[in-house]
């Protein structure tokens, strides 16, 4: 049983040591308590070791002072009513004074009720014991002091008016020991009180310091549970804790930013992946129709004898092949944009030059289709663009304008510079787009209700979707409006401001 109890006790001690010494509060209390008791212990040891010597040196000083004082008094007329005698006797000094005939002049006695000091037996006895029997210890040159077994004393000879007076001053050590014992007791009690008060103050201070730390800890845990959306109160009592709270808030803010970036990155990657899957599915579906048309027309060519019919079928096959080629090219551009979405490489370029350069690629087509091209440019205007993607967007607008332009119609290409934006417009003479379809034309593979354009050409349904994707990558605006003679498509991009 005793072994079991001992094991439990040891386990409790180990637990308390491991538990208590791991908290700031417990360590502060323990360290401050140890410091208080260490300092007070040193003070008590010093008091016990040196108090008696200090008391002796101080008392010897008082004895010497009493000699100096009595030298100025008329010793022959000295009585117990003398104020100096009273003062020194209150300090526990005792006097034995005799003349050169060894007659008592003044002796400190317990009772003051006597008529003549010289006739008092007790006074005579004290003179005999302390002066006559120890006469060899007296000196006229100096005061002889002694820290004896039972007394602290001083002896000397004072000469006044040609008369010698033997002066013996002492204090019983029993008085000193009583005083010192009282002092030690009082000092010990004071040490205990100071220690208790010190421990209480230590606990209070530790609580004041540790409480806000615990609050910061709890708030940090709460912030973690709430996806780092909470902030720690920085208005703390201590500057160090305010700085700690501020640092934690900075850390939480950075964590929130990183979480937001990761969520956006995951969302973008998911979105891109879904777009790719959708794109592949749509392309697979859209490729079936032209492939089926080409396959059926090739089979028909083997059966046809009419050269005109064969020519028409061959032309249809060529158109479907061109449509598939355009679709594949658009698909490649879309994949390129999706790959560049995370980091679009842009340069500062003159939009006038890029648009004019793109228009030159279509001069032959405009001439072949008998369509008039009208170009309008402004002063030099710069924008941050990816030249390849931007010219692709303008090219798609021009291609779309040609496809939907009426015979011998007009296409207008304009570059306009505003205060903060640059606007590129491509307008043609042709049919209006129904208002309910304007939002849909920007969707992937949207071809409208008509199966063909004004001039009989079909599109891939990806051209305007590409424009939309490119402009969004450049943080610009896009759109179209029905005008009097046709439709105008536009792109707006942020303008690079000139340095002052």
Coordinates of C-alpha atoms in Angstrom, one line a residue:
X1 CA 0.0 0.0 0.0
X2 CA 2.8 2.4 0.9
X3 CA 4.6 1.7 -2.4
X4 CA 1.3 2.4 -4.3
X5 CA 0.8 5.7 -2.5
X6 CA 4.4 6.7 -3.1
X7 CA 4.0 5.9 -6.8
X8 CA 0.9 8.1 -6.9
X9 CA 2.7 10.9 -5.2
X10 CA 5.6 10.7 -7.6
X11 CA 3.3 10.7 -10.5
X12 CA 1.4 13.7 -9.2
X13 CA 4.7 15.6 -8.6
X14 CA 5.9 14.8 -12.2
X15 CA 2.5 15.9 -13.6
X16 CA 2.6 19.2 -11.7
X17 CA 6.2 19.8 -12.8
X18 CA 5.4 19.1 -16.4
X19 CA 2.1 21.0 -16.3
X20 CA 2.9 24.0 -14.2
X21 CA 6.3 24.8 -15.6
X22 CA 5.0 24.9 -19.2
X23 CA 2.8 28.1 -18.6
X24 CA 4.2 31.6 -18.6
X25 CA 2.0 32.5 -15.6
X26 CA 3.3 29.6 -13.4
X27 CA 6.9 30.3 -14.4
X28 CA 6.5 34.0 -13.6
X29 CA 5.0 33.3 -10.2
X30 CA 7.5 30.7 -9.3
X31 CA 10.5 32.8 -10.4
X32 CA 9.3 35.9 -8.8
X33 CA 8.5 34.0 -5.5
X34 CA 11.9 32.4 -5.5
X35 CA 13.5 35.8 -6.2
X36 CA 11.5 37.4 -3.3
X37 CA 12.4 34.7 -0.8
X38 CA 16.0 34.7 -2.0
X39 CA 16.4 38.5 -1.4
X40 CA 14.6 38.4 1.9
X41 CA 16.6 35.4 3.0
X42 CA 19.8 37.2 2.3
X43 CA 18.6 40.2 4.2
X44 CA 17.7 38.0 7.2
X45 CA 21.1 36.3 7.2
X46 CA 22.9 39.6 7.0
X47 CA 20.8 41.0 9.8
X48 CA 21.5 37.9 12.0
X49 CA 25.2 38.0 11.2
X50 CA 25.9 41.7 11.6
X51 CA 23.2 43.2 13.8
X52 CA 25.1 42.6 17.0
X53 CA 28.3 44.1 15.8
X54 CA 26.4 47.1 14.4
X55 CA 24.6 47.5 17.7
X56 CA 27.9 47.4 19.6
X57 CA 29.5 50.0 17.4
X58 CA 26.5 52.3 17.7
X59 CA 26.4 51.9 21.5
X60 CA 30.1 52.5 21.9
X61 CA 29.5 55.7 19.9
X62 CA 26.8 56.7 22.3
X63 CA 29.0 56.0 25.3
X64 CA 31.8 58.2 23.9
X65 CA 29.2 60.9 23.2
X66 CA 28.1 60.7 26.9
X67 CA 31.7 61.3 28.0
X68 CA 31.9 64.3 25.8
X69 CA 28.6 65.7 27.1
X70 CA 29.5 65.1 30.8
X71 CA 32.8 66.9 30.4
X72 CA 30.8 70.1 29.7
X73 CA 28.6 69.6 32.8
X74 CA 29.6 70.3 36.5
X75 CA 30.0 66.7 37.7
X76 CA 30.2 67.7 41.4
X77 CA 26.5 68.8 41.3
X78 CA 25.3 66.1 38.9
X79 CA 21.9 64.6 39.9
X80 CA 19.4 62.1 38.4
X81 CA 17.4 65.2 37.2
X82 CA 20.0 66.2 34.7
X83 CA 18.5 66.2 31.3
X84 CA 21.5 64.6 29.7
X85 CA 21.6 61.8 32.3
X86 CA 17.9 61.2 31.7
X87 CA 18.4 61.1 28.0
X88 CA 21.2 58.6 28.1
X89 CA 19.5 56.4 30.7
X90 CA 16.5 56.2 28.5
X91 CA 18.9 54.7 26.0
X92 CA 19.6 52.0 28.6
X93 CA 23.0 53.4 29.7
X94 CA 24.0 53.1 33.3
X95 CA 26.4 55.5 35.0
X96 CA 28.9 55.1 38.0
X97 CA 30.7 58.3 38.8
X98 CA 33.1 58.8 41.8
X99 CA 35.5 61.4 42.9
X100 CA 39.2 60.9 43.6
X101 CA 38.4 59.7 47.1
X102 CA 36.2 57.0 45.5
X103 CA 33.0 58.5 46.9
X104 CA 30.0 58.1 44.7
X105 CA 29.0 61.3 42.9
X106 CA 26.3 59.8 40.8
X107 CA 25.2 56.2 40.3
X108 CA 22.3 54.9 38.3
X109 CA 20.0 53.1 40.7
X110 CA 16.6 51.4 40.3
X111 CA 15.1 53.7 43.0
X112 CA 15.6 57.4 43.2
X113 CA 14.2 57.6 46.7
X114 CA 17.4 58.4 48.8
X115 CA 18.8 61.6 50.4
X116 CA 22.5 61.3 49.8
X117 CA 24.3 59.5 47.1
X118 CA 27.5 59.2 49.2
X119 CA 25.6 57.5 52.0
X120 CA 23.8 55.0 49.7
X121 CA 25.1 51.5 50.2
X122 CA 24.2 50.3 46.7
X123 CA 26.0 53.3 45.2
X124 CA 29.1 52.5 47.3
X125 CA 29.0 48.9 46.2
X126 CA 28.9 49.8 42.5
X127 CA 31.8 52.2 42.9
X128 CA 33.8 49.5 44.7
X129 CA 33.0 46.8 42.0
X130 CA 33.3 48.9 38.9
X131 CA 35.9 51.5 39.7
X132 CA 38.0 50.7 42.7
X133 CA 38.5 47.0 41.8
X134 CA 39.3 47.9 38.2
X135 CA 41.2 51.2 38.7
X136 CA 44.1 50.0 36.5
X137 CA 41.8 50.1 33.5
X138 CA 41.1 53.8 33.7
X139 CA 43.1 56.3 31.6
X140 CA 43.2 60.0 31.6
X141 CA 44.2 60.1 27.9
X142 CA 41.3 58.2 26.3
X143 CA 38.1 56.5 27.0
X144 CA 38.6 52.7 27.3
X145 CA 35.7 50.8 25.8
X146 CA 35.1 47.1 26.2
X147 CA 32.7 44.5 24.7
X148 CA 32.7 42.2 27.6
X149 CA 30.8 39.0 28.4
X150 CA 27.9 40.7 30.1
X151 CA 28.3 44.4 29.4
X152 CA 29.2 47.0 26.8
X153 CA 31.2 49.6 28.8
X154 CA 33.5 52.6 28.7
X155 CA 35.9 53.9 31.4
X156 CA 37.6 57.3 31.6
X157 CA 38.9 60.1 33.9
X158 CA 37.5 63.6 33.7
X159 CA 39.4 66.5 35.3
X160 CA 37.4 69.6 36.3
X161 CA 38.7 72.4 38.4
X162 CA 41.7 70.4 39.5
X163 CA 39.5 67.5 40.7
X164 CA 39.5 64.0 39.2
X165 CA 36.3 62.1 38.5
X166 CA 36.2 58.5 37.6
X167 CA 33.5 57.7 35.1
X168 CA 32.2 54.3 34.2
X169 CA 29.3 54.0 31.7
X170 CA 27.8 50.6 30.7
X171 CA 24.9 48.8 29.3
X172 CA 23.9 45.2 30.2
X173 CA 24.1 42.9 27.2
X174 CA 20.9 41.3 28.4
X175 CA 19.2 44.5 27.2
X176 CA 20.9 44.3 23.9
X177 CA 19.9 40.6 23.4
X178 CA 16.3 41.4 24.3
X179 CA 16.3 44.3 21.8
X180 CA 17.9 42.2 19.1
X181 CA 15.5 39.3 19.7
X182 CA 12.6 41.7 19.4
X183 CA 14.1 43.1 16.3
X184 CA 14.7 39.7 14.8
X185 CA 11.1 38.7 15.6
X186 CA 9.7 41.9 14.1
X187 CA 12.0 41.6 11.1
X188 CA 11.0 37.9 10.6
X189 CA 7.3 38.9 10.7
X190 CA 7.9 41.7 8.3
X191 CA 9.8 39.3 5.9
X192 CA 6.9 36.9 6.0
X193 CA 4.4 39.7 5.3
X194 CA 6.6 41.1 2.5
X195 CA 6.9 37.6 1.0
X196 CA 3.1 37.1 1.1
X197 CA 2.4 40.5 -0.3
X198 CA 5.1 39.9 -2.9
X199 CA 3.6 36.6 -4.0
X200 CA 0.2 38.2 -4.2
X201 CA 1.6 41.0 -6.3
X202 CA 3.4 38.5 -8.4
X203 CA 0.2 36.6 -9.1
X204 CA -1.7 39.8 -9.9
X205 CA 1.1 41.0 -12.3
X206 CA 1.3 37.6 -13.9
X207 CA -2.5 37.6 -14.4
X208 CA -2.4 41.1 -16.0
X209 CA 0.4 39.9 -18.4
X210 CA -1.0 36.4 -19.1
X211 CA -4.7 37.3 -19.4
X212 CA -4.2 39.3 -22.7
X213 CA -1.9 36.6 -24.0
X214 CA -4.6 34.0 -23.4
X215 CA -7.1 36.3 -25.0
X216 CA -4.8 36.7 -28.0
X217 CA -4.5 32.9 -28.1
X218 CA -8.2 32.3 -27.9
X219 CA -8.9 35.0 -30.6
X220 CA -6.2 33.4 -32.8
X221 CA -7.9 30.0 -32.5
X222 CA -11.3 31.6 -33.2
X223 CA -9.8 33.3 -36.2
X224 CA -8.5 30.0 -37.5
X225 CA -12.0 28.4 -37.0
X226 CA -13.5 31.3 -39.0
X227 CA -11.3 31.0 -42.0
X228 CA -8.9 33.7 -40.7
X229 CA -11.6 36.4 -41.1
X230 CA -11.3 37.8 -37.6
X231 CA -8.7 40.3 -36.4
X232 CA -7.0 40.5 -33.0
X233 CA -7.6 43.5 -30.8
X234 CA -4.4 45.6 -31.0
X235 CA -5.4 47.9 -28.2
X236 CA -3.5 46.0 -25.5
X237 CA -2.2 47.3 -22.1
X238 CA 1.4 46.4 -22.9
X239 CA 3.3 47.7 -26.0
X240 CA 4.8 44.3 -26.6
X241 CA 1.4 42.6 -26.7
X242 CA 0.1 45.3 -29.0
X243 CA 3.0 44.6 -31.3
X244 CA 2.3 40.9 -31.1
X245 CA -1.4 41.4 -31.9
X246 CA -0.4 43.6 -34.8
X247 CA 2.0 41.0 -36.2
X248 CA -0.6 38.3 -35.9
X249 CA -3.1 40.5 -37.8
X250 CA -0.5 41.0 -40.5
X251 CA 0.0 37.2 -40.6
X252 CA -3.8 36.6 -40.7
X253 CA -4.2 39.2 -43.5
X254 CA -1.4 37.5 -45.6
X255 CA -3.0 34.1 -45.0
X256 CA -6.4 35.5 -46.1
X257 CA -4.8 36.9 -49.2
X258 CA -3.1 33.6 -49.9
X259 CA -6.3 31.7 -49.4
X260 CA -8.1 34.0 -51.7
X261 CA -5.4 33.6 -54.3
X262 CA -5.5 29.9 -54.0
X263 CA -9.3 29.8 -54.2
X264 CA -9.2 32.0 -57.3
X265 CA -6.5 29.9 -58.8
X266 CA -8.4 26.7 -58.1
X267 CA -11.6 28.4 -59.5
X268 CA -9.8 29.6 -62.6
X269 CA -8.2 26.2 -63.2
X270 CA -11.6 24.5 -62.7
X271 CA -13.2 27.0 -65.0
X272 CA -10.5 26.6 -67.7
X273 CA -10.7 22.8 -67.4
X274 CA -14.5 22.9 -67.8
X275 CA -14.1 25.2 -70.8
X276 CA -11.7 22.8 -72.3
X277 CA -13.9 19.9 -71.8
X278 CA -16.9 21.9 -73.1
X279 CA -14.8 23.1 -76.1
X280 CA -13.7 19.6 -77.0
X281 CA -17.2 18.3 -76.7
X282 CA -18.6 21.1 -78.8
X283 CA -15.8 20.8 -81.5
X284 CA -16.4 17.1 -81.7
X285 CA -20.1 17.7 -82.1
X286 CA -19.6 20.5 -84.6
X287 CA -17.1 18.5 -86.7
X288 CA -19.6 15.8 -87.3
X289 CA -21.8 17.9 -89.5
X290 CA -19.2 19.1 -92.1
X291 CA -17.6 15.6 -92.1
X292 CA -21.0 14.0 -92.8
X293 CA -21.6 16.6 -95.6
X294 CA -18.2 16.0 -97.1
X295 CA -18.6 12.2 -96.9
X296 CA -22.1 12.2 -98.5
X297 CA -21.0 14.7 -101.3
X298 CA -17.9 12.5 -102.1
X299 CA -20.2 9.5 -102.4
X300 CA -22.4 11.5 -104.7
X301 CA -19.5 12.6 -106.9
X302 CA -19.0 9.0 -108.0
X303 CA -22.6 8.7 -109.2
X304 CA -22.9 12.1 -110.9
X305 CA -22.4 12.5 -114.6
X306 CA -23.3 16.2 -114.9
X307 CA -20.1 18.3 -114.8
X308 CA -22.0 21.4 -113.4
X309 CA -23.3 19.4 -110.6
X310 CA -19.9 17.9 -109.9
X311 CA -18.5 21.4 -109.8
X312 CA -21.1 22.5 -107.3
X313 CA -20.4 19.5 -105.1
X314 CA -16.7 20.2 -105.2
X315 CA -17.2 23.8 -104.3
X316 CA -19.4 22.7 -101.3
X317 CA -16.7 20.3 -100.2
X318 CA -14.1 23.1 -100.4
X319 CA -16.2 25.4 -98.3
X320 CA -16.8 22.8 -95.7
X321 CA -13.1 22.0 -95.6
X322 CA -12.3 25.7 -95.2
X323 CA -14.9 25.9 -92.4
X324 CA -13.3 23.0 -90.6
X325 CA -9.8 24.6 -91.1
X326 CA -11.0 27.9 -89.7
X327 CA -12.6 26.0 -86.7
X328 CA -9.3 24.2 -86.0
X329 CA -7.4 27.5 -86.3
X330 CA -9.8 29.1 -83.8
X331 CA -9.5 26.2 -81.5
X332 CA -5.7 26.6 -81.5
X333 CA -6.0 30.3 -80.7
X334 CA -8.4 29.5 -77.8
X335 CA -6.0 27.0 -76.3
X336 CA -3.2 29.6 -76.7
X337 CA -5.3 32.2 -74.8
X338 CA -6.2 29.7 -72.1
X339 CA -2.5 28.9 -71.6
X340 CA -1.6 32.6 -71.5
X341 CA -4.5 33.5 -69.1
X342 CA -2.4 33.3 -66.0
X343 CA 0.4 35.5 -67.4
X344 CA -0.5 37.5 -70.6
X345 CA 2.6 38.9 -72.2
X346 CA 1.8 42.5 -73.3
X347 CA 3.7 45.4 -74.8
X348 CA 3.0 49.1 -75.3
X349 CA 1.9 49.4 -79.0
X350 CA 0.4 52.0 -81.3
X351 CA -3.2 50.8 -82.0
X352 CA -3.3 52.7 -85.3
X353 CA -0.4 50.7 -86.7
X354 CA -1.8 47.4 -85.5
X355 CA -5.2 48.0 -87.0
X356 CA -3.8 49.4 -90.3
X357 CA -1.5 46.4 -90.6
X358 CA -4.4 44.0 -90.1
X359 CA -6.5 45.8 -92.8
X360 CA -3.7 45.4 -95.3
X361 CA -4.1 41.6 -95.1
X362 CA -7.7 41.9 -96.4
X363 CA -7.1 44.4 -99.3
X364 CA -7.3 41.5 -101.9
X365 CA -10.4 40.0 -100.3
X366 CA -12.1 43.4 -100.3
X367 CA -11.3 43.8 -104.0
X368 CA -12.5 40.3 -104.8
X369 CA -15.8 40.8 -102.9
X370 CA -16.3 44.2 -104.5
X371 CA -16.6 45.8 -101.0
X372 CA -15.3 49.3 -100.2
X373 CA -13.0 49.7 -97.2
X374 CA -13.0 53.1 -95.4
X375 CA -10.3 53.6 -92.7
X376 CA -10.2 56.4 -90.1
X377 CA -7.3 56.8 -87.7
X378 CA -6.5 59.3 -84.9
X379 CA -3.3 60.6 -83.5
X380 CA -0.7 58.2 -82.1
X381 CA -2.4 56.2 -79.2
X382 CA -0.7 53.6 -77.1
X383 CA -2.2 50.6 -75.2
X384 CA -0.8 47.6 -73.4
X385 CA -1.7 44.6 -75.7
X386 CA -0.6 41.2 -76.8
X387 CA -0.1 42.0 -80.4
X388 CA -0.9 38.5 -81.7
X389 CA -4.2 38.3 -79.8
X390 CA -5.2 41.9 -80.5
X391 CA -4.7 41.6 -84.3
X392 CA -6.6 38.3 -84.1
X393 CA -9.6 40.1 -82.6
X394 CA -9.5 42.9 -85.1
X395 CA -9.1 40.3 -87.9
X396 CA -12.2 38.4 -86.7
X397 CA -14.2 41.7 -86.7
X398 CA -13.2 42.4 -90.3
X399 CA -13.8 38.9 -91.4
X400 CA -17.2 38.9 -89.8
X401 CA -18.0 42.3 -91.4
X402 CA -17.1 41.0 -94.9
X403 CA -19.2 37.8 -94.5
X404 CA -22.2 39.8 -93.4
X405 CA -21.8 42.8 -95.8
X406 CA -24.2 43.2 -98.7
X407 CA -23.0 43.2 -102.3
X408 CA -21.1 46.4 -103.3
X409 CA -21.4 47.5 -99.7
X410 CA -19.1 49.3 -97.4
X411 CA -16.9 48.4 -94.4
X412 CA -15.7 51.1 -92.0
X413 CA -12.7 50.7 -89.8
X414 CA -12.2 53.5 -87.2
X415 CA -9.7 54.1 -84.4
X416 CA -10.7 56.8 -81.9
X417 CA -8.8 58.1 -78.9
X418 CA -10.6 59.2 -75.7
X419 CA -9.3 60.7 -72.5
X420 CA -8.7 57.3 -70.9
X421 CA -9.7 54.7 -73.5
X422 CA -9.0 53.8 -77.1
X423 CA -11.9 52.6 -79.2
X424 CA -11.7 50.4 -82.4
X425 CA -14.9 50.2 -84.5
X426 CA -15.7 47.9 -87.5
X427 CA -19.0 48.7 -89.2
X428 CA -20.6 47.2 -92.3
X429 CA -23.6 47.6 -94.6
X430 CA -25.9 44.7 -93.9
X431 CA -28.7 43.2 -91.9
X432 CA -29.4 44.3 -88.3
X433 CA -28.9 41.7 -85.6
X434 CA -32.1 41.0 -83.7
X435 CA -31.9 42.6 -80.2
X436 CA -32.7 39.3 -78.5
X437 CA -29.7 37.7 -80.2
X438 CA -27.0 40.3 -79.4
X439 CA -26.0 38.7 -76.1
X440 CA -25.9 35.2 -77.6
X441 CA -23.6 36.0 -80.6
X442 CA -20.6 36.1 -78.2
X443 CA -21.2 32.5 -77.1
X444 CA -19.1 29.6 -78.4
X445 CA -20.4 28.0 -81.6
X446 CA -23.3 30.4 -81.9
X447 CA -24.3 30.9 -85.6
X448 CA -27.7 32.5 -85.3
X449 CA -30.9 31.4 -86.8
X450 CA -29.7 31.6 -90.4
X451 CA -27.6 28.8 -91.7
X452 CA -25.6 31.1 -94.0
X453 CA -24.4 34.7 -94.3
X454 CA -25.5 37.2 -96.8
X455 CA -22.9 36.0 -99.4
X456 CA -23.5 32.4 -98.7
X457 CA -20.5 31.7 -96.4
X458 CA -20.9 29.9 -93.1
X459 CA -18.8 30.6 -90.0
X460 CA -17.4 28.4 -87.3
X461 CA -19.3 30.1 -84.6
X462 CA -16.0 30.9 -82.7
X463 CA -15.0 34.2 -84.2
X464 CA -16.9 36.5 -81.8
X465 CA -16.2 34.2 -78.9
X466 CA -12.5 34.7 -79.6
X467 CA -13.0 38.5 -79.6
X468 CA -14.8 38.3 -76.3
X469 CA -12.0 36.1 -74.7
X470 CA -9.2 38.3 -76.0
X471 CA -10.7 41.6 -74.9
X472 CA -11.5 40.2 -71.4
X473 CA -7.8 39.1 -71.1
X474 CA -6.9 42.8 -71.8
X475 CA -9.4 44.0 -69.2
X476 CA -11.3 45.9 -72.0
X477 CA -14.8 46.2 -73.2
X478 CA -16.5 44.8 -76.3
X479 CA -20.0 45.0 -77.9
X480 CA -22.1 45.7 -81.0
X481 CA -24.9 48.0 -81.9
X482 CA -27.3 48.2 -84.8
X483 CA -26.9 51.4 -86.8
X484 CA -28.8 52.9 -89.7
X485 CA -27.2 50.9 -92.5
X486 CA -25.9 47.9 -90.7
X487 CA -24.0 46.8 -87.5
X488 CA -21.0 48.3 -85.8
X489 CA -18.7 46.1 -83.5
X490 CA -16.3 47.8 -81.1
X491 CA -13.4 47.2 -78.7
X492 CA -12.4 49.5 -75.9
X493 CA -9.0 49.3 -74.3
X494 CA -7.3 51.3 -71.4
X495 CA -5.1 54.0 -72.8
X496 CA -1.4 54.3 -71.8
X497 CA -1.1 57.9 -70.5
X498 CA 1.8 60.0 -71.7
X499 CA 4.4 60.9 -69.0
X500 CA 4.6 64.6 -68.2

